[in-house]
PDB file of C-alpha atoms in Angstrom:
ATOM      1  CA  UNK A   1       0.000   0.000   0.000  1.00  0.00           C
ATOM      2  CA  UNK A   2       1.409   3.512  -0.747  1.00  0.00           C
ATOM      3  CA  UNK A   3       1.010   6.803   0.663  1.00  0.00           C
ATOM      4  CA  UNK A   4      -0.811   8.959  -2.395  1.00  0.00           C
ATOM      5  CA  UNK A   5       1.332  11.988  -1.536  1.00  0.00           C
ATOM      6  CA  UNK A   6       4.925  10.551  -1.475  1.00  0.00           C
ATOM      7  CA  UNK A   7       4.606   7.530  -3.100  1.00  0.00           C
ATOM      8  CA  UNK A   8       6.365   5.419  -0.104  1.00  0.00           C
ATOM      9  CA  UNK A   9       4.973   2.296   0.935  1.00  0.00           C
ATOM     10  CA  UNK A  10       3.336   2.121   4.395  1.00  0.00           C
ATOM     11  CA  UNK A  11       2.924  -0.570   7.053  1.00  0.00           C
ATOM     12  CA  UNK A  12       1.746  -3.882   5.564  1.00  0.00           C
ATOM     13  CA  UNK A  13      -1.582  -4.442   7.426  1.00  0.00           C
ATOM     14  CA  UNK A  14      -2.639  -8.159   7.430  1.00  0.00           C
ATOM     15  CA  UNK A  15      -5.758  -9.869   8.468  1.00  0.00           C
ATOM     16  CA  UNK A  16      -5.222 -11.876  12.249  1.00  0.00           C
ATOM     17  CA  UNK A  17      -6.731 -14.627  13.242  1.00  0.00           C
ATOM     18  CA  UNK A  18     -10.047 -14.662  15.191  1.00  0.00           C
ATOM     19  CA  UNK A  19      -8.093 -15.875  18.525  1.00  0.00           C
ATOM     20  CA  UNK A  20      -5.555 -13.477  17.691  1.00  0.00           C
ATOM     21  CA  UNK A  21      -8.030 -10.144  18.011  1.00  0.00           C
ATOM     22  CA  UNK A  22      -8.734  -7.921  20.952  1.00  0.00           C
ATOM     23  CA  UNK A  23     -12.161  -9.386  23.054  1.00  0.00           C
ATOM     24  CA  UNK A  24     -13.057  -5.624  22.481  1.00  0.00           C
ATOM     25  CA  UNK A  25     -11.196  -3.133  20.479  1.00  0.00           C
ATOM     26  CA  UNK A  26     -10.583  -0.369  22.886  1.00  0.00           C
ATOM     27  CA  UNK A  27     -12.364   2.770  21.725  1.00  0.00           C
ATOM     28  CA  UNK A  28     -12.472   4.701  24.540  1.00  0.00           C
ATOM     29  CA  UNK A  29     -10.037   6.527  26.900  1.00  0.00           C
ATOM     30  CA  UNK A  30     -10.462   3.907  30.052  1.00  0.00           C
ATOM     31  CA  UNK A  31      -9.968   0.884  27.713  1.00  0.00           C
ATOM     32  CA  UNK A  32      -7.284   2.319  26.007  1.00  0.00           C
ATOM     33  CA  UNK A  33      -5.492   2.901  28.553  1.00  0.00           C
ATOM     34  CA  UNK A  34      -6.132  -0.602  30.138  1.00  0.00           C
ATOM     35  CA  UNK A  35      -5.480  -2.561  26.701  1.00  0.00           C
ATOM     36  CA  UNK A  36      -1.725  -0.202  26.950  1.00  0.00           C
ATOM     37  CA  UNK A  37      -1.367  -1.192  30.878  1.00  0.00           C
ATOM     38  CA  UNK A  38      -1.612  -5.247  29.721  1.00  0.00           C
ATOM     39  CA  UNK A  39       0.579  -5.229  26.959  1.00  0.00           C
ATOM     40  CA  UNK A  40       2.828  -2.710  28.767  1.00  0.00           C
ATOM     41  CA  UNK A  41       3.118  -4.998  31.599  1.00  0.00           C
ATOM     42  CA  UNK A  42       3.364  -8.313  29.520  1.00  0.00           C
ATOM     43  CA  UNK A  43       6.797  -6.509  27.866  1.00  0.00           C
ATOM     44  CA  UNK A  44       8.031  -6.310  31.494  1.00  0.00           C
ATOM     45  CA  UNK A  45       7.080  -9.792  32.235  1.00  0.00           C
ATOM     46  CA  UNK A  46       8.759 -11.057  28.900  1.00  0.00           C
ATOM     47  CA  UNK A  47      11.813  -9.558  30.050  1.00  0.00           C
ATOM     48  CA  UNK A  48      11.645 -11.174  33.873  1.00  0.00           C
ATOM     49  CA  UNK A  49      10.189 -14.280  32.786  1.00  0.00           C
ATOM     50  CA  UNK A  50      10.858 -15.438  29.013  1.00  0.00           C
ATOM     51  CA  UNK A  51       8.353 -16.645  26.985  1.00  0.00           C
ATOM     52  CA  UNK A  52       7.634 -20.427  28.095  1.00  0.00           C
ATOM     53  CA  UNK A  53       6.443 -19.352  31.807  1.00  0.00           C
ATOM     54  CA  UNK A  54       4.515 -16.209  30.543  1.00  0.00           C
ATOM     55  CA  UNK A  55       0.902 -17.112  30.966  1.00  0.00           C
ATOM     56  CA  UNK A  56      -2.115 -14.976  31.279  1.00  0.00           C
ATOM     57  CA  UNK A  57      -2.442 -15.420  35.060  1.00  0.00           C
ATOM     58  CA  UNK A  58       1.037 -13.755  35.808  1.00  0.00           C
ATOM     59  CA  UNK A  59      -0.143 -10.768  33.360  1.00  0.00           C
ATOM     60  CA  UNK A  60      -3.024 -10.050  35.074  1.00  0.00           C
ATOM     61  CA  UNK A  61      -1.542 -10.412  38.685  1.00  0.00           C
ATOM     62  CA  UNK A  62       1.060  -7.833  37.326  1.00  0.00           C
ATOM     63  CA  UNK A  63      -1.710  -5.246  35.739  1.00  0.00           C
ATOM     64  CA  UNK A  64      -3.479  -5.514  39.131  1.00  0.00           C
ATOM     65  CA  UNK A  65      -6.608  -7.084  37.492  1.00  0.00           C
ATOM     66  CA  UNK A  66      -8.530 -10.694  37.664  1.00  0.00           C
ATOM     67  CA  UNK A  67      -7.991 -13.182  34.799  1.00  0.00           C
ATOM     68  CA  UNK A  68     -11.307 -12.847  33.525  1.00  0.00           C
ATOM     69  CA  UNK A  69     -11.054  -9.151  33.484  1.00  0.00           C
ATOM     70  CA  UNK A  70      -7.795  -9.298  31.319  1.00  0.00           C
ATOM     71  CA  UNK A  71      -9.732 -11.926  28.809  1.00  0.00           C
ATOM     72  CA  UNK A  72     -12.331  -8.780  28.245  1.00  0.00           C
ATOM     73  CA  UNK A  73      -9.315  -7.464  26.470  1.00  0.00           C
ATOM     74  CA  UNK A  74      -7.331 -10.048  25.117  1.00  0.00           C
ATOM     75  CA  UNK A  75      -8.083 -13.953  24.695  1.00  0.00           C
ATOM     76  CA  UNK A  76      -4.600 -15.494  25.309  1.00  0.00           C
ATOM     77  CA  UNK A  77      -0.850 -14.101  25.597  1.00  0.00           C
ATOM     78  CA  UNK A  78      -0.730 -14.838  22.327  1.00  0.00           C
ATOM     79  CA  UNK A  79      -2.938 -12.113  21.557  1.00  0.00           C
ATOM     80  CA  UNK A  80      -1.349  -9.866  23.903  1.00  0.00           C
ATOM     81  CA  UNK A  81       2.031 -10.335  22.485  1.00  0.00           C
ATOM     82  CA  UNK A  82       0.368  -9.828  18.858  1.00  0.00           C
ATOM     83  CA  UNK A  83      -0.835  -6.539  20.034  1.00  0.00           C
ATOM     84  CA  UNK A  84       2.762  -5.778  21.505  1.00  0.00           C
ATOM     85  CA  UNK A  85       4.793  -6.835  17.868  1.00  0.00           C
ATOM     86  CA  UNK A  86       2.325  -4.500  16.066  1.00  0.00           C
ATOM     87  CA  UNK A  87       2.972  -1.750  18.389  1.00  0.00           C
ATOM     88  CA  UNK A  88       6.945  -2.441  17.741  1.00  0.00           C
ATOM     89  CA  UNK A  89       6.279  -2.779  13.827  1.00  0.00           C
ATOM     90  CA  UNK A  90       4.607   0.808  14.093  1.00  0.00           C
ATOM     91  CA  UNK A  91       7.586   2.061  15.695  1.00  0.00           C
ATOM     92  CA  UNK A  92       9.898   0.508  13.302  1.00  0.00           C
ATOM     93  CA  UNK A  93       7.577   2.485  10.084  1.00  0.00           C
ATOM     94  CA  UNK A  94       7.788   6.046  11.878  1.00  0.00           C
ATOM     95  CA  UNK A  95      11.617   5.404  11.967  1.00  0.00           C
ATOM     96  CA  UNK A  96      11.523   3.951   8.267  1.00  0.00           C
ATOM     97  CA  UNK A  97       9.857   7.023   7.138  1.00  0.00           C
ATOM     98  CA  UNK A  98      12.064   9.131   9.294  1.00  0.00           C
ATOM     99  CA  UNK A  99      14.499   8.102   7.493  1.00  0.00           C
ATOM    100  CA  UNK A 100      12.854   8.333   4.168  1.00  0.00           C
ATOM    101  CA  UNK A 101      12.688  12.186   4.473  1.00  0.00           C
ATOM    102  CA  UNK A 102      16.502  12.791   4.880  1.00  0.00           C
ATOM    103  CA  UNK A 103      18.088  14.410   2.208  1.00  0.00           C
ATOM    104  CA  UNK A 104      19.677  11.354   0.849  1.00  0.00           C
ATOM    105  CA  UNK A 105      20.842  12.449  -2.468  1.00  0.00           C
ATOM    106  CA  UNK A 106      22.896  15.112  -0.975  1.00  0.00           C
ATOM    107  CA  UNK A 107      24.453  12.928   2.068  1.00  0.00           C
ATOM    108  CA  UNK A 108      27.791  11.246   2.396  1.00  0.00           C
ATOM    109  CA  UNK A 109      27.463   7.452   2.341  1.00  0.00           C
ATOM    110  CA  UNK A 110      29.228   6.991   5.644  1.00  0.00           C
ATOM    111  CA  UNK A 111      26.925  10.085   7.155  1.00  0.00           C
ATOM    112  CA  UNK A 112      24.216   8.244   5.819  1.00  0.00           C
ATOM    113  CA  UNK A 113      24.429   5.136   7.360  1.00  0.00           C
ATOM    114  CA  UNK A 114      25.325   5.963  10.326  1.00  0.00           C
ATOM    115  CA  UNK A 115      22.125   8.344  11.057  1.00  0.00           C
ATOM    116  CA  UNK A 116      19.989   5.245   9.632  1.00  0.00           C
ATOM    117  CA  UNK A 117      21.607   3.020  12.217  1.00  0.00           C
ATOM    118  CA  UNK A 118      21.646   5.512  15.495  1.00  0.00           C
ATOM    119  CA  UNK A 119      17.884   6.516  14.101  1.00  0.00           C
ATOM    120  CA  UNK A 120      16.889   1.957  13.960  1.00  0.00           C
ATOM    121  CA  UNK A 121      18.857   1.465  17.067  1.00  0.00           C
ATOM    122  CA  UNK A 122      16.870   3.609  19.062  1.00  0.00           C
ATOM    123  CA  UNK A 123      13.555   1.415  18.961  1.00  0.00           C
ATOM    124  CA  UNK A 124      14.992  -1.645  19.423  1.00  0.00           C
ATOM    125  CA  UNK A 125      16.726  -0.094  22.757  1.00  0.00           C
ATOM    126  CA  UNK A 126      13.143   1.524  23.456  1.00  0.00           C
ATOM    127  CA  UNK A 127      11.393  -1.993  23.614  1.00  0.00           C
ATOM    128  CA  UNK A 128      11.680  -4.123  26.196  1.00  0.00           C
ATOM    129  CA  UNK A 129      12.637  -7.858  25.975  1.00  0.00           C
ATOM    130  CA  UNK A 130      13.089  -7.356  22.526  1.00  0.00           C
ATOM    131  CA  UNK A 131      14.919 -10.435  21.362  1.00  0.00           C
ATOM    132  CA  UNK A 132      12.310 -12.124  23.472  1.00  0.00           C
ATOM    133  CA  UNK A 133       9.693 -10.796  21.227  1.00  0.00           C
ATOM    134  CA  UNK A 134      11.574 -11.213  17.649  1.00  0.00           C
ATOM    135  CA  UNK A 135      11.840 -14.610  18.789  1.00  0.00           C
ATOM    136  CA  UNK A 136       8.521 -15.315  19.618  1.00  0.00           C
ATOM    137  CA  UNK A 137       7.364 -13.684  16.283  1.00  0.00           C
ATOM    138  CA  UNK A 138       9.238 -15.708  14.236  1.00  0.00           C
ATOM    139  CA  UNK A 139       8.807 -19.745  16.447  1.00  0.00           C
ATOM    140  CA  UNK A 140       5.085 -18.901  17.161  1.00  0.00           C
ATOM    141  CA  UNK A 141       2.972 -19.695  14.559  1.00  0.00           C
ATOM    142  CA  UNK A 142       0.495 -17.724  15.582  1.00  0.00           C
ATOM    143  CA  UNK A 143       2.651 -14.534  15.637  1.00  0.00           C
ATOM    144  CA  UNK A 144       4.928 -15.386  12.498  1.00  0.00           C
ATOM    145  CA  UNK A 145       3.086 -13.125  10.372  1.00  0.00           C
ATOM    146  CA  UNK A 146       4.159 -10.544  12.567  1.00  0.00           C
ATOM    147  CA  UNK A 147       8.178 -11.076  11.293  1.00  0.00           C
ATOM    148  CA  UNK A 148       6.703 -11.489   7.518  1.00  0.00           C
ATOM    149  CA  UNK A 149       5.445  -7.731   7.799  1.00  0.00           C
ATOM    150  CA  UNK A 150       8.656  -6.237   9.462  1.00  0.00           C
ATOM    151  CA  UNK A 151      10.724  -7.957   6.505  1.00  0.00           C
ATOM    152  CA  UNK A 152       8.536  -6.679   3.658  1.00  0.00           C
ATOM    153  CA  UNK A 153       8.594  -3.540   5.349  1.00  0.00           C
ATOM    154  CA  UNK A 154      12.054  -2.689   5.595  1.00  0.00           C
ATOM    155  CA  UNK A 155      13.265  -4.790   2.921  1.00  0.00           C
ATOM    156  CA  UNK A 156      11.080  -2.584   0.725  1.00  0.00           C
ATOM    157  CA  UNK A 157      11.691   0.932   2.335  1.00  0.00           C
ATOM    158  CA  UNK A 158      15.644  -0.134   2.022  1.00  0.00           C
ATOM    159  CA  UNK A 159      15.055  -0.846  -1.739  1.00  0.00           C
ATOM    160  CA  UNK A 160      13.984   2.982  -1.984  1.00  0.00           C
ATOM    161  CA  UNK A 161      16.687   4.334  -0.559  1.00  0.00           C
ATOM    162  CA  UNK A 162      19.446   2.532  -2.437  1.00  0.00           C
ATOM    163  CA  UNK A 163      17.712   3.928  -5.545  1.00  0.00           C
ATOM    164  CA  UNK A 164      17.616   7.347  -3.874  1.00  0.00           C
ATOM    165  CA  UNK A 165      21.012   6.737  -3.239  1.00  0.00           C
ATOM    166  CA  UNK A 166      22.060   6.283  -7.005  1.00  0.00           C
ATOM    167  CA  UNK A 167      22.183   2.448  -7.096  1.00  0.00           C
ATOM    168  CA  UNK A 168      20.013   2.054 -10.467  1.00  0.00           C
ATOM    169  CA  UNK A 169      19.206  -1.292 -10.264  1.00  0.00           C
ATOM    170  CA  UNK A 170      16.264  -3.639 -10.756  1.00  0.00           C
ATOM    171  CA  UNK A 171      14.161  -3.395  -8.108  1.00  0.00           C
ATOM    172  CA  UNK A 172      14.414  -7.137  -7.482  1.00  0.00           C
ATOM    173  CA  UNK A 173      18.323  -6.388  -7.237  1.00  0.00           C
ATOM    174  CA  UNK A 174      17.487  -4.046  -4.671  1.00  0.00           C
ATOM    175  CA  UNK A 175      15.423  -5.666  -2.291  1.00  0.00           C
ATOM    176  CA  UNK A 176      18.361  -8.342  -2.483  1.00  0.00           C
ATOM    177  CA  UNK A 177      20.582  -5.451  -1.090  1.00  0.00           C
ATOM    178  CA  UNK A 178      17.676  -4.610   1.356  1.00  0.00           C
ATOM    179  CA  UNK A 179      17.337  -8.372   2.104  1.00  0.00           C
ATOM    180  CA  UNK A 180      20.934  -8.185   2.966  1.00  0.00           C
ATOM    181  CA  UNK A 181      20.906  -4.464   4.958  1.00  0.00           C
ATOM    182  CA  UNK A 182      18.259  -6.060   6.913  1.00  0.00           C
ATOM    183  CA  UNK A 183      19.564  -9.582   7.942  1.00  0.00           C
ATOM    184  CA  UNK A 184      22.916  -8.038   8.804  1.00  0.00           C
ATOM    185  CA  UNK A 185      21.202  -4.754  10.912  1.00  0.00           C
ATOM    186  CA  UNK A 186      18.979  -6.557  12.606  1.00  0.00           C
ATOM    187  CA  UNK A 187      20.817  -9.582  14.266  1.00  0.00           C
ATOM    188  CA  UNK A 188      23.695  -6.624  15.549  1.00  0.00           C
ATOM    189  CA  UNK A 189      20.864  -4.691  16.985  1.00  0.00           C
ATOM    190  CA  UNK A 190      19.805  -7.669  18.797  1.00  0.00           C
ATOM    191  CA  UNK A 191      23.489  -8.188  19.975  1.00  0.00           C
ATOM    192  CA  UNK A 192      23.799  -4.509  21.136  1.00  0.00           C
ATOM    193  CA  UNK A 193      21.009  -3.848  22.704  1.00  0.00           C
ATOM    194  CA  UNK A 194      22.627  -6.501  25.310  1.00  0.00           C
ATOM    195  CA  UNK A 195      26.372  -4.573  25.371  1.00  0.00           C
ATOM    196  CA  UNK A 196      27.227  -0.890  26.961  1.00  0.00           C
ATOM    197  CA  UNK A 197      29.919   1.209  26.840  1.00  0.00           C
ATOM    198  CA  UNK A 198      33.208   1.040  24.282  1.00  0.00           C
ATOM    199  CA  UNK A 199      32.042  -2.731  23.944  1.00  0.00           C
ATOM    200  CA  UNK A 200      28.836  -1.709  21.702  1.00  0.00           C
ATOM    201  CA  UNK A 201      30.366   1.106  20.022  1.00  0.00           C
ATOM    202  CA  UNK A 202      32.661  -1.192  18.972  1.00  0.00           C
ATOM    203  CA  UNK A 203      30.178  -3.668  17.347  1.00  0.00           C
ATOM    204  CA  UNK A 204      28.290  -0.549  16.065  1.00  0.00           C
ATOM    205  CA  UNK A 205      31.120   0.586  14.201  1.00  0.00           C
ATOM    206  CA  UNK A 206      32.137  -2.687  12.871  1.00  0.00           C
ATOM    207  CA  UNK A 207      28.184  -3.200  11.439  1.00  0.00           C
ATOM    208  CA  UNK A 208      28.960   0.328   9.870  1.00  0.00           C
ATOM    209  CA  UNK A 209      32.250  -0.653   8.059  1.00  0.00           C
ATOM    210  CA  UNK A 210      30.447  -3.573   6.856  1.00  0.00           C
ATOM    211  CA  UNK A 211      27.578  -1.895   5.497  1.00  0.00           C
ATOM    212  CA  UNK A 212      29.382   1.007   3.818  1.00  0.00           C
ATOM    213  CA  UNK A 213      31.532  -1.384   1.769  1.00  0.00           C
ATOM    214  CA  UNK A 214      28.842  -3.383   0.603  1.00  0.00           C
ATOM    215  CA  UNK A 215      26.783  -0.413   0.014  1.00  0.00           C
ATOM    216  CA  UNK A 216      29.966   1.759  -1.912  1.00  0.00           C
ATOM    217  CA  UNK A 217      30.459  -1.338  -3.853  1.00  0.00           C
ATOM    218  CA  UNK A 218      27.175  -1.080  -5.698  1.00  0.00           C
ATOM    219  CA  UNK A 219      27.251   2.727  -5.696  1.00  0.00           C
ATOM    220  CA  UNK A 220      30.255   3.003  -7.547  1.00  0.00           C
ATOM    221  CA  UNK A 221      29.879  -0.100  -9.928  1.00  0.00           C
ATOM    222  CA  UNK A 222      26.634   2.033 -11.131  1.00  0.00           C
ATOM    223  CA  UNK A 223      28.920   5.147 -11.664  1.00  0.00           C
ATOM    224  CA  UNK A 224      31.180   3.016 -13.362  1.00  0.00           C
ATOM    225  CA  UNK A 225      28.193   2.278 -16.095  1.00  0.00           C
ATOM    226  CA  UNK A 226      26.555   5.469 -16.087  1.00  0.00           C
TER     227      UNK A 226
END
């Protein structure tokens, strides 16, 4: 789906399953708030817990609320955990199209990178139990339609930017490259998230290196042809 106005594709939205959807989509203020407080609270529990011995009764005991109560919202953790990938997945499209409105035909390629990686970086830091989560969205059947979207998404935001960029390729060539920028950006993100100090600065520069030779490669083979 594309935006009418910039032409950029927005976030994939996919149909769930019916055990997969809210008891009661939260339209008003109170339930809002309440739907945020459960899936809020699951994240901390991921993080304490892990996955296997997250249930539904710890969630509620942690929200403050009986288990029935926290079924008026969601049917299952699965659900809840649905609801807290698609949150992430939003956060990863405002960065995405953050990123889309720098002025990448005028930036260096090393300038470039590094603001798209600081820019990424920053939600994966933001949510909690994160490799939890990516985890869980791509073993759980239930939630692997969740990873499907975020690799469509960036792998096809990516493919715009190299061709902003000046690397005139097929598209299909592209989303290889994006393919590529995301397999590699994602799995260090993961790692750093876990690291402080000179120790992830160190790892953050090495995914840099990495990416700017691939990404100069390309760059000037299509100068070389133009």
């Amino acid at each position: 789906m594309e935006s009418k106005q910039t032409g950029e594709k927005s976030l994939p939205i996919k149909r769930k399953s019916q055990d997969l959807k809210p008891r009661n989509a939260p339209v008003q203020g109170r339930s809002k708030k309440r739907s945020k407080e459960i899936i809020d609270a699951t994240s901390e529990l991921l993080e304490r817990v892990g996955f296997d011995d997250l249930n539904t009764v710890l969630i509620a005991k942690e929200v403050g609320i009986s288990v029935g109560s926290l079924y008026h919202y969601f049917p299952n953790k699965h659900a809840i955990l649905y609801a807290m990938g698609s949150r992430w997945l939003e956060e990863i499209d405002k960065v995405l199209s953050a990123v889309a409105e720098l002025p990448v035909e005028e930036m260096v390629l090393e300038e470039l990178v590094d603001q798209m990686l600081a820019m990424n970086l920053k939600v994966y830091k933001k949510q909690k139990a994160v490799l939890t989560l990516v985890q869980a969205m791509f073993s759980v059947p239930e939630l692997r339609e969740l990873d499907d979207q975020h690799d469509e998404l960036v792998i096809s935001r990516m493919a715009e930017i190299f061709k902003r960029m000046g690397i005139n390729r097929h598209v299909k060539e592209r989303e290889r490259l994006g393919r590529l920028y995301l397999e590699t950006s994602h799995s260090v993100f993961l790692v750093v998230v876990h690291q402080s100090g000179e120790r992830a600065k160190r790892t953050l520069a090495d995914l840099k290196f990495m990416l700017c030779a691939l990404l100069r490669q390309h760059l000037e083979s299509c100068q070389a042809e133009s």
